[in-house]
Coordinates of C-alpha atoms in Angstrom, one line a residue:
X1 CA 83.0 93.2 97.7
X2 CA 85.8 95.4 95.0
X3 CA 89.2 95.6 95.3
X4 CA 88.9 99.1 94.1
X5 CA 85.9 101.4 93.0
X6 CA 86.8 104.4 90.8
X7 CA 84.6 107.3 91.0
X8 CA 84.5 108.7 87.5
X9 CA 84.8 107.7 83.7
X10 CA 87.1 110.8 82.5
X11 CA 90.2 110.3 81.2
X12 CA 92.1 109.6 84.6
X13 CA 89.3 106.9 85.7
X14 CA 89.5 105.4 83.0
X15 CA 93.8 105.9 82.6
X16 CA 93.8 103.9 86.1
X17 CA 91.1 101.6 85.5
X18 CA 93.7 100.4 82.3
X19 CA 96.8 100.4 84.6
X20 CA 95.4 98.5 87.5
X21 CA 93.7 95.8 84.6
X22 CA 97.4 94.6 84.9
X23 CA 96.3 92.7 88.3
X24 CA 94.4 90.3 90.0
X25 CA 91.9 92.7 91.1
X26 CA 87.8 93.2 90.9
X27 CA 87.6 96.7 89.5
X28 CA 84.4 98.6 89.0
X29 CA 84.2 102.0 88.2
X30 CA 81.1 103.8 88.9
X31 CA 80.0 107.0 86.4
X32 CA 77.2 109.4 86.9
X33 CA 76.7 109.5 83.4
X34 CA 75.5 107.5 80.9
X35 CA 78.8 107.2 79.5
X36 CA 82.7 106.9 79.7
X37 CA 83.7 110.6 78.8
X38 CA 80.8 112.6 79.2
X39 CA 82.6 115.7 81.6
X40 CA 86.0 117.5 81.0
X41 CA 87.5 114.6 79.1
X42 CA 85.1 115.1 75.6
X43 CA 85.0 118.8 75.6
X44 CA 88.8 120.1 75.3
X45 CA 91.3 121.2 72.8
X46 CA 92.5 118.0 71.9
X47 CA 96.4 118.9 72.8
X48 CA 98.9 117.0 73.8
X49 CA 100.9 119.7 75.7
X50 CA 104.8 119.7 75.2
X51 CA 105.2 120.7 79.1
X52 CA 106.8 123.7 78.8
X53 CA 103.8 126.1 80.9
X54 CA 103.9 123.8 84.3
X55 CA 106.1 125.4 86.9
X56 CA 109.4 123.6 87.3
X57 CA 109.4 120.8 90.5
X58 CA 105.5 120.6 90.7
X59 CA 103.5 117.4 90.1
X60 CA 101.7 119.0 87.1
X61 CA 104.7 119.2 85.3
X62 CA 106.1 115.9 86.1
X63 CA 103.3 114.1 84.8
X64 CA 102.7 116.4 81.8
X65 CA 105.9 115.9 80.4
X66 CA 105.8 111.8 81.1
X67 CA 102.5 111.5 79.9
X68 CA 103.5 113.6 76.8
X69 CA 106.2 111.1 76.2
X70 CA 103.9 107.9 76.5
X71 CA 101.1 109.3 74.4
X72 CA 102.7 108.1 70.9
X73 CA 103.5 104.9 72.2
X74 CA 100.1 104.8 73.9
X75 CA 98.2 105.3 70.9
X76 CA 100.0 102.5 68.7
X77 CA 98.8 100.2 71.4
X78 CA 95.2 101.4 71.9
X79 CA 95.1 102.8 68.1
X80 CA 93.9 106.3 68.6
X81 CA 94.0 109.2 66.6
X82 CA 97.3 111.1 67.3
X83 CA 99.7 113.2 65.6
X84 CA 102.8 115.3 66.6
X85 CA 102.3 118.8 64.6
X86 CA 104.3 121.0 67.3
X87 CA 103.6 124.0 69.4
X88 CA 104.4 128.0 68.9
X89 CA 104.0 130.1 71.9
X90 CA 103.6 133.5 70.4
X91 CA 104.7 137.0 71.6
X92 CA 103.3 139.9 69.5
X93 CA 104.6 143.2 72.0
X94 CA 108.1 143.8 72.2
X95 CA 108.2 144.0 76.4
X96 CA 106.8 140.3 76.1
X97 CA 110.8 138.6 75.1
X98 CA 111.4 138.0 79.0
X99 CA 108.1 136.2 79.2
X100 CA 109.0 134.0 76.3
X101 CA 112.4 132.7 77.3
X102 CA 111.3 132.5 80.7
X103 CA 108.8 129.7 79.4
X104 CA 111.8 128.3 77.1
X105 CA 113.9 127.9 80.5
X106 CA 110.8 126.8 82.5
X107 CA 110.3 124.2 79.8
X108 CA 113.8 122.5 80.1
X109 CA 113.7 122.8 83.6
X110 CA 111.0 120.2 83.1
X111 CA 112.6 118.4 80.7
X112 CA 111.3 119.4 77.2
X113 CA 113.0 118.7 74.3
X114 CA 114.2 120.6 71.4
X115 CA 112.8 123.9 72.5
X116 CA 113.4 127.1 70.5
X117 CA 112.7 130.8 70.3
X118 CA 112.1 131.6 66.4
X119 CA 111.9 135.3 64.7
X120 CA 109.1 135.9 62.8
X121 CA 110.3 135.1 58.9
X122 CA 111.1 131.4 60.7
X123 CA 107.5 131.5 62.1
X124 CA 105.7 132.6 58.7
X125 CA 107.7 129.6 56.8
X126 CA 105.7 127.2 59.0
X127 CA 102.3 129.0 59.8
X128 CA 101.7 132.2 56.8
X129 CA 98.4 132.8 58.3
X130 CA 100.1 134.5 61.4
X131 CA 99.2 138.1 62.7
X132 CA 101.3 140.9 61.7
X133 CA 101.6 141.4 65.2
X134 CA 103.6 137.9 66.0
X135 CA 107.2 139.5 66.5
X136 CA 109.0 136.0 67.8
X137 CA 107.7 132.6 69.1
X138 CA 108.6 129.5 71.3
X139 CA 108.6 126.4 69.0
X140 CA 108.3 123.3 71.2
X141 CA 108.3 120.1 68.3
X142 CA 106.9 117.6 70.9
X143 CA 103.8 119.1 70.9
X144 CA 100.9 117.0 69.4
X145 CA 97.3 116.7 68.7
X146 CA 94.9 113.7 69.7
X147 CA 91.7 112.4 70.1
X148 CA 90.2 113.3 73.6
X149 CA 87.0 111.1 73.1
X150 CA 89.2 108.4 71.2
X151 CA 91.6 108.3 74.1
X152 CA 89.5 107.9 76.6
X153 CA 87.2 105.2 75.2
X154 CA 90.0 103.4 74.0
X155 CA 91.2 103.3 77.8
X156 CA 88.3 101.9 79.0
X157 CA 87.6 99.2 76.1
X158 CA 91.5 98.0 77.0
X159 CA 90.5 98.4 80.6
X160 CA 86.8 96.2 80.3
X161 CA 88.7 93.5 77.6
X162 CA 91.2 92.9 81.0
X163 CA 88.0 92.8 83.4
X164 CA 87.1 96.1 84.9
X165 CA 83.6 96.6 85.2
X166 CA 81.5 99.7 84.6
X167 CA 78.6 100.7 86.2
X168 CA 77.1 104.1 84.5
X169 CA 74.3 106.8 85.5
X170 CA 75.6 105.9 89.6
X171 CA 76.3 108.8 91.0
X172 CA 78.1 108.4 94.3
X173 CA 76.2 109.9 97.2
X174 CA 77.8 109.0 100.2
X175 CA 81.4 107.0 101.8
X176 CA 81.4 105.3 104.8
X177 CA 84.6 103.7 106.6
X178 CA 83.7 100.2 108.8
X179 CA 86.7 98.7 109.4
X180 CA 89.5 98.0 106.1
X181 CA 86.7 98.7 104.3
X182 CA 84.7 101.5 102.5
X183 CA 81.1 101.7 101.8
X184 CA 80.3 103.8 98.4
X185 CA 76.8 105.0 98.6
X186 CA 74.7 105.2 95.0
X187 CA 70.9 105.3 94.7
X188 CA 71.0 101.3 93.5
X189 CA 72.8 101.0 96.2
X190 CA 76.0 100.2 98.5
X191 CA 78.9 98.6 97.5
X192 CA 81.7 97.3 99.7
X193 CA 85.7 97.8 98.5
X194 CA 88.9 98.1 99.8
X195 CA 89.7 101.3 98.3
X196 CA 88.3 104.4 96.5
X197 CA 89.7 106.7 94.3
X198 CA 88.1 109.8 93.7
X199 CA 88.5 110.8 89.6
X200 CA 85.2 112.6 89.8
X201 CA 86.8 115.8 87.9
X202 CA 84.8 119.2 88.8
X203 CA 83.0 116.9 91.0
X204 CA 86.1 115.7 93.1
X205 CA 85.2 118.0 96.3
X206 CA 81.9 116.5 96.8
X207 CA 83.9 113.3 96.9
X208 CA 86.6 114.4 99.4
X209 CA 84.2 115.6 101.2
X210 CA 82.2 112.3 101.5
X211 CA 85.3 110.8 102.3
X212 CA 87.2 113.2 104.8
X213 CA 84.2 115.5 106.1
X214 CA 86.4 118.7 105.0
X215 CA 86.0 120.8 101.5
X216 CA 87.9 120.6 98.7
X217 CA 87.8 124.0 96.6
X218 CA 87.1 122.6 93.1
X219 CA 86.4 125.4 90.6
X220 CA 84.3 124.8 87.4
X221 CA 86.2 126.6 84.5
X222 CA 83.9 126.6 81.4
X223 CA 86.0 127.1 78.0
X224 CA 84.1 128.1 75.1
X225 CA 85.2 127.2 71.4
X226 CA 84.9 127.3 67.8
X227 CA 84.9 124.2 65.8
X228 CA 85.4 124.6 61.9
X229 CA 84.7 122.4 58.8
X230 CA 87.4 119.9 57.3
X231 CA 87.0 122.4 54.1
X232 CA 90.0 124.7 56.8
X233 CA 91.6 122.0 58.4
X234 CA 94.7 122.8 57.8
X235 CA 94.3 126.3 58.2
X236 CA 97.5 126.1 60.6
X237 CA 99.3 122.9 61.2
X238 CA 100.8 123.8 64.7
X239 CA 99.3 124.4 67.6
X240 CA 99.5 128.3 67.8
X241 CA 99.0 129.3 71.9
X242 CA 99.7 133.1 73.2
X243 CA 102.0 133.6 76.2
X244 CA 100.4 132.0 79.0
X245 CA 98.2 134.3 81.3
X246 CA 96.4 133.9 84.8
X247 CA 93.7 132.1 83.7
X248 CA 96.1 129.3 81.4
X249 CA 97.4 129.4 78.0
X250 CA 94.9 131.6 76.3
X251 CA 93.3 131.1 72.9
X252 CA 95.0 128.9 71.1
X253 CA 94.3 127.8 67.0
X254 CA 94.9 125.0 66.3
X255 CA 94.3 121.5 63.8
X256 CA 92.1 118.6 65.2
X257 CA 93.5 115.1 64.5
X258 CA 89.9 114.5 62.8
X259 CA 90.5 117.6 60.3
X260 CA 89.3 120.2 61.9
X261 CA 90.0 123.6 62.9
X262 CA 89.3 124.5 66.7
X263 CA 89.5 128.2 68.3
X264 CA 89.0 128.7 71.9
X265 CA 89.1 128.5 74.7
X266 CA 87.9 131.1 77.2
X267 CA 88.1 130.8 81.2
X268 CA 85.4 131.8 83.1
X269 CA 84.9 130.8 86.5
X270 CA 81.5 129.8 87.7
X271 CA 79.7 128.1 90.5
X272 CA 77.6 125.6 88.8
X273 CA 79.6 122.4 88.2
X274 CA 77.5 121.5 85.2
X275 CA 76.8 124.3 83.5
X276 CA 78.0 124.0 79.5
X277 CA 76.4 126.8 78.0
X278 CA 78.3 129.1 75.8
X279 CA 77.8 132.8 75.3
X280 CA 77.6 135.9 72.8
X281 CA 80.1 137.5 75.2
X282 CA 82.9 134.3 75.5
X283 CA 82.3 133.9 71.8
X284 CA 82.8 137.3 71.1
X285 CA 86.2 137.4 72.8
X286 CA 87.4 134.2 70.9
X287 CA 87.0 135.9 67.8
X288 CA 88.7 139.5 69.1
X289 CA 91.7 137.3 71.2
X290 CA 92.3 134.9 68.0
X291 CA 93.2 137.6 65.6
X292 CA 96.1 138.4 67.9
X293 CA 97.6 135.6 66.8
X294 CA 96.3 134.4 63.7
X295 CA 95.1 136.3 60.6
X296 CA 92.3 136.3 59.1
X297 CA 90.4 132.7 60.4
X298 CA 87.3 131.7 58.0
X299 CA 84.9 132.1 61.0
X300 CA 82.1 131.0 58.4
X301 CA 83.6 128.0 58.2
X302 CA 82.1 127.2 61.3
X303 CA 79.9 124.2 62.2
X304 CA 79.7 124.6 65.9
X305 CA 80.2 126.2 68.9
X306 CA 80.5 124.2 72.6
X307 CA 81.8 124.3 76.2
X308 CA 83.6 122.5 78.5
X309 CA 84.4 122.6 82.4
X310 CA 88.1 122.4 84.1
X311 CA 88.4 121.3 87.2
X312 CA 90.3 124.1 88.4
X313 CA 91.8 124.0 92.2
X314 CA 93.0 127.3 93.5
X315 CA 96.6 126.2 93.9
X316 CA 97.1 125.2 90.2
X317 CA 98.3 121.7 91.1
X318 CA 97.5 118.1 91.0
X319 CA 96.3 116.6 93.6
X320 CA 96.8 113.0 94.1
X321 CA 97.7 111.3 97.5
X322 CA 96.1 108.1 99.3
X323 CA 94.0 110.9 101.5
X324 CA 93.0 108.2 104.2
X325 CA 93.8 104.5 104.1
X326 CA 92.5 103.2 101.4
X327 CA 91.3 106.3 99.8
X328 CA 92.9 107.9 97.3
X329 CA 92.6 111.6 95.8
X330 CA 93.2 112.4 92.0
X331 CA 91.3 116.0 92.1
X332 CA 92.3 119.2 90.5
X333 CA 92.9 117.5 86.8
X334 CA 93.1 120.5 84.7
X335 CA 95.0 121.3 82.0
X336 CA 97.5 119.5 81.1
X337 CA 94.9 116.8 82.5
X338 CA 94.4 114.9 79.0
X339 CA 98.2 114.6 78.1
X340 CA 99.2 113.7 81.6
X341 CA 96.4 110.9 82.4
X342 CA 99.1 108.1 80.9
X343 CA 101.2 108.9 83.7
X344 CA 98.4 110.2 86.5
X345 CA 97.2 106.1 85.5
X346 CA 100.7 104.9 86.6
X347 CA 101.1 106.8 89.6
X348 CA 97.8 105.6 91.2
X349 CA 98.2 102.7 89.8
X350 CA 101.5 102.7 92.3
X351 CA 99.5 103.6 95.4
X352 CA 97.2 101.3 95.3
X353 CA 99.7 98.8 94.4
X354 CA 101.4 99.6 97.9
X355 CA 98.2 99.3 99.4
X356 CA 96.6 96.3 98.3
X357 CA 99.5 94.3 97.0
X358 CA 98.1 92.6 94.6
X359 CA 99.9 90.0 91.5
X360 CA 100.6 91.0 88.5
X361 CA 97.8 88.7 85.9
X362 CA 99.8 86.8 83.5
X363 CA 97.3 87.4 80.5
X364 CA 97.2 90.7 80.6
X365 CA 96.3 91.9 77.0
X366 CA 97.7 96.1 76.4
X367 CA 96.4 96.2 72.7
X368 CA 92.8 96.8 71.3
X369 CA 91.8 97.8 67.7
X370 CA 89.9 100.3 67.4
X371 CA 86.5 100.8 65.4
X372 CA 87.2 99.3 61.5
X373 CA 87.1 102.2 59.0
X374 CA 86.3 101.4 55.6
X375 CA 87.6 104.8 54.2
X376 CA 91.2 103.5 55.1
X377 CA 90.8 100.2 53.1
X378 CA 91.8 99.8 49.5
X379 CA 88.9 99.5 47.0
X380 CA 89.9 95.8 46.9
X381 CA 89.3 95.1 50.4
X382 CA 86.7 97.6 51.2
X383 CA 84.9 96.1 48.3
X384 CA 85.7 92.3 50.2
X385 CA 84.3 93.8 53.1
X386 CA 81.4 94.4 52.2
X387 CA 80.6 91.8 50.6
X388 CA 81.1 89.6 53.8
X389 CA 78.9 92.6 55.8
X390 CA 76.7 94.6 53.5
X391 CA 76.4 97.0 56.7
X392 CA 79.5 98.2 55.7
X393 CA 78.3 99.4 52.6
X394 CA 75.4 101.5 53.6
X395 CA 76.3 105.4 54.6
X396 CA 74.4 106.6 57.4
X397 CA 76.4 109.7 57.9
X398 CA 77.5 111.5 54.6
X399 CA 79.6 114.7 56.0
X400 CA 81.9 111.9 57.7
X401 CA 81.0 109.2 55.5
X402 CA 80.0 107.2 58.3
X403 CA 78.9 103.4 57.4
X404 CA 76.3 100.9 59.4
X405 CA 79.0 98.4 59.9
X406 CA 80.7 101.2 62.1
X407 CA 77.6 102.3 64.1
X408 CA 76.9 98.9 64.7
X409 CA 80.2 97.9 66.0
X410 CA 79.8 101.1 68.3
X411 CA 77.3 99.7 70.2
X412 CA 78.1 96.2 70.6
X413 CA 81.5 97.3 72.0
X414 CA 81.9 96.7 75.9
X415 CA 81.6 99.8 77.0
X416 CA 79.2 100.6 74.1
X417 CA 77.0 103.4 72.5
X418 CA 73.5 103.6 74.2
X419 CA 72.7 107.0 72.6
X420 CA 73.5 109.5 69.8
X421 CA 76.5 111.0 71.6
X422 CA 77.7 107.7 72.2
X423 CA 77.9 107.0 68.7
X424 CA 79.1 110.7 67.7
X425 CA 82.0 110.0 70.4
X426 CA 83.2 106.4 68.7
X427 CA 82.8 107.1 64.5
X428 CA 82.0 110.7 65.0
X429 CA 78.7 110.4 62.9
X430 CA 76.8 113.7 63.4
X431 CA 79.6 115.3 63.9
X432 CA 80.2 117.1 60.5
X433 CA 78.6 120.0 58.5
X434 CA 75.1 119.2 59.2
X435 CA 75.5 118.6 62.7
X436 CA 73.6 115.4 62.5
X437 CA 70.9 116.9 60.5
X438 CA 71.0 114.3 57.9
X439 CA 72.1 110.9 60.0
X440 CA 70.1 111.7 63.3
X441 CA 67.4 110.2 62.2
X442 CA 69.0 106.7 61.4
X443 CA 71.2 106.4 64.2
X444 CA 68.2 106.7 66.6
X445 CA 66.4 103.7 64.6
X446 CA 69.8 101.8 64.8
X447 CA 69.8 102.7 68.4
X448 CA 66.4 101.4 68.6
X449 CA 66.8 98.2 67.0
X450 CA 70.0 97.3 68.5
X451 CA 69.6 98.0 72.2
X452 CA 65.7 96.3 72.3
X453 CA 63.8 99.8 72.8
X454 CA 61.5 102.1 71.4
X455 CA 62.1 104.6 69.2
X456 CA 60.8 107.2 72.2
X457 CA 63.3 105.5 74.5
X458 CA 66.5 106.5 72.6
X459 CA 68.1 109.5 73.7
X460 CA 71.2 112.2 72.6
X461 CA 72.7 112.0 76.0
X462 CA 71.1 109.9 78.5
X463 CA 69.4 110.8 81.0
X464 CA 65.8 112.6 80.0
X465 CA 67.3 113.8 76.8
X466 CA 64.8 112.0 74.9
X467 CA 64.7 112.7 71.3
X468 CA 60.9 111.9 70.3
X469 CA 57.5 111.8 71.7
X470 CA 54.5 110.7 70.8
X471 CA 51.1 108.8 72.4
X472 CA 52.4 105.4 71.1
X473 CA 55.1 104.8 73.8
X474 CA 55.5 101.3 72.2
X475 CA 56.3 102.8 68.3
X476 CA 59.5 100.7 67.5
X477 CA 62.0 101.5 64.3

């Protein structure tokens, strides 16, 4: 018997797993994956919007702009990657100056601060590479850049060191109401709790639906980007978005808190909730949409090109409510999803408060320190280091200078690593020029030794993703 289950490992499963750590509760949080992070929360632009694009009054921008102001804090107490570099909305036609200062009021209807419209000389003195089509732009200063991956994990590490329990590749199949209490349906099995909530992300309706017998219209939007080499990281150092349109906030350019420089995304709509795939076409219109905006980008600076799913709802709104006792709803998480999942933590975190009232643990711990990078460290002390761990000294990923020590440490985290993109998600080995060309190899023997498997067993994403085969099924590292 749980207190609570939580159906998904995103960003908000994981945002209220950490929030209801704070009490006296058996948590367990059930992913389909293989992983914390493996849906809309590892394949994003990384931004930590401002709030100024949420209509005024709605949930969405409540909890953007509170979750906007927590992130900083947030990520000196989980130590993630974040930085505030700012936001320009851009307008490059002359008929587009209502659109823009109807976004500037929008935005301090919501509460924004220090929000601006900026002529174009202003603009140039922060970003030169701009279009000679930008005419004027809305400069929001609160906007910032983070670590989507690095957020989320360090959520869930906070929320396993304070005793919530994970339970990965267990999809949810089935709810059943007896009583006060729910039965969640998995293919290991059934599991008893007092309450459900549904963070399941493009996958919410099938969840509702379990729950409430009615459909939920959840529509998959696949964004397609660009991702570019460290060598034109700081090819802009805002965030530079076009005027919002129907489909969100357009191509954007912007920084990564890694180095990076990241193009996208596109909005397509599709039917197929797992579909990742990206396209000539999308990619196409990146490149054609960019140049609006920016001049110039070094698009053979690229490294790689990816996708990733919003869970989109037809009425452009959060949807979070206890649906039926004991069952709670957090569906239609799109963008602003990642910047507001502070405050979408909270807010469940309040209803199921109300509903199971539960006391408040007096050792609960909101700090974790995150994976110990050696490039950081004075020669002194790296040298120290590795001289108490040699692993710390041997580079198994040179385009991000990625040491053993750190791999190791990936893995033997709670939640940790079990395959390649685990690791890629925690140090972000594989993840520079070569694209894993050069570390692969040794991650997977790593992998190997560590988790007590074959070489045959390790995989890049769970699942049947596999990376070798071979007759000896019992070949080991």
């Amino acid at each position: 018997m749980q207190d609570v289950v939580i159906v998904g490992a995103g960003v908000s499963g994981c945002a209220i797993a950490r929030e209801l750590s704070r009490f006296a509760l058996d948590i367990l949080v059930l992913e389909k994956e293989e992983d914390v992070c493996c849906g809309t929360s590892k394949a994003n632009s990384g931004i930590v919007h401002a709030g100024f694009d949420a209509p005024a009054g709605s949930l969405m921008a409540k909890l953007n702009v509170a979750g906007s102001r927590a992130m900083e804090a947030l990520s000196k107490e989980l130590d993630f990657p974040y930085r505030r570099n700012g936001s320009l909305v851009l307008m490059t036609r002359p008929d587009q100056r209502d659109a823009l200062e109807a976004l500037m009021e929008n935005g301090r209807k919501n509460g924004v601060e220090g929000l601006e419209i900026l002529d174009r000389d202003a603009l140039l003195a922060m970003e030169p590479h701009l279009s000679e089509e930008v005419l004027a732009g809305l400069y929001a200063p609160t906007g910032a850049i983070v670590c989507p991956f690095g957020l989320t994990i360090a959520l869930a590490e906070n929320a396993a060191a304070n005793g919530v329990k994970f339970q990965f590749d267990s999809p949810v199949t089935g709810l059943s109401r007896t009583g006060d209490f729910w039965t969640v349906h998995t293919p290991t099995g059934m599991i008893q709790t007092r309450t459900v909530m549904n963070a399941a992300g493009v996958h919410a309706g099938d969840i509702h639906g379990f729950a409430t017998g009615e459909n939920m219209k959840i529509i998959p939007r696949r964004g397609e980007y660009f991702l570019m080499d460290h060598a034109v990281g700081d090819y802009v150092n805002s965030t530079v978005f076009q005027l919002p349109g129907p489909y969100g906030k357009g191509v954007l350019v912007t920084p990564t808190v890694h180095g990076n420089l990241l193009v996208g995304p596109t909005a397509t709509d599709q039917n197929d909730p797992d579909r990742t795939a990206t396209t000539r076409e999308g990619l196409a219109s990146i490149r054609e949409k960019a140049a609006h905006s920016v001049t110039d980008i070094p698009w053979r600076q690229t490294i790689t090109s990816f996708a990733g799913l919003r869970a989109h709802r037809p009425e452009h709104e959060f949807y979070i409510r206890e649906t039926l006792p004991g069952y709670i709803d957090c569906a239609g998480i799109e963008s602003p999803g990642l910047t507001s999942a502070p405050a979408v933590g909270e807010l469940v975190a309040k209803i199921a408060e109300s509903i199971l009232k539960p006391k408040k643990k007096a050792n609960f711990c909101p700090t974790r320190k995150n994976i110990l990078n050696p490039n950081i460290l004075s020669q002194e002390a790296r040298s120290a280091l590795i001289e108490r761990n040699p692993a710390y000294g041997r580079i198994i990923c040179r385009c991000e200078g990625i040491t053993e020590g750190e791999i190791l440490d990936a893995i033997h985290r709670t939640p940790g690593a079990r395959s390649l993109d685990g690791v890629k998600r925690r140090v972000r080995a594989g993840m520079g020029r070569c694209q894993g060309g050069f570390c692969s190899p040794k991650v997977t023997a790593i992998l190997a030794r560590e988790l007590g498997i074959s070489l045959t067993e390790v995989t890049k994403s769970g699942g049947s993703s596999v990376l070798l085969t071979g007759r000896d099924k019992e070949v080991q590292p």
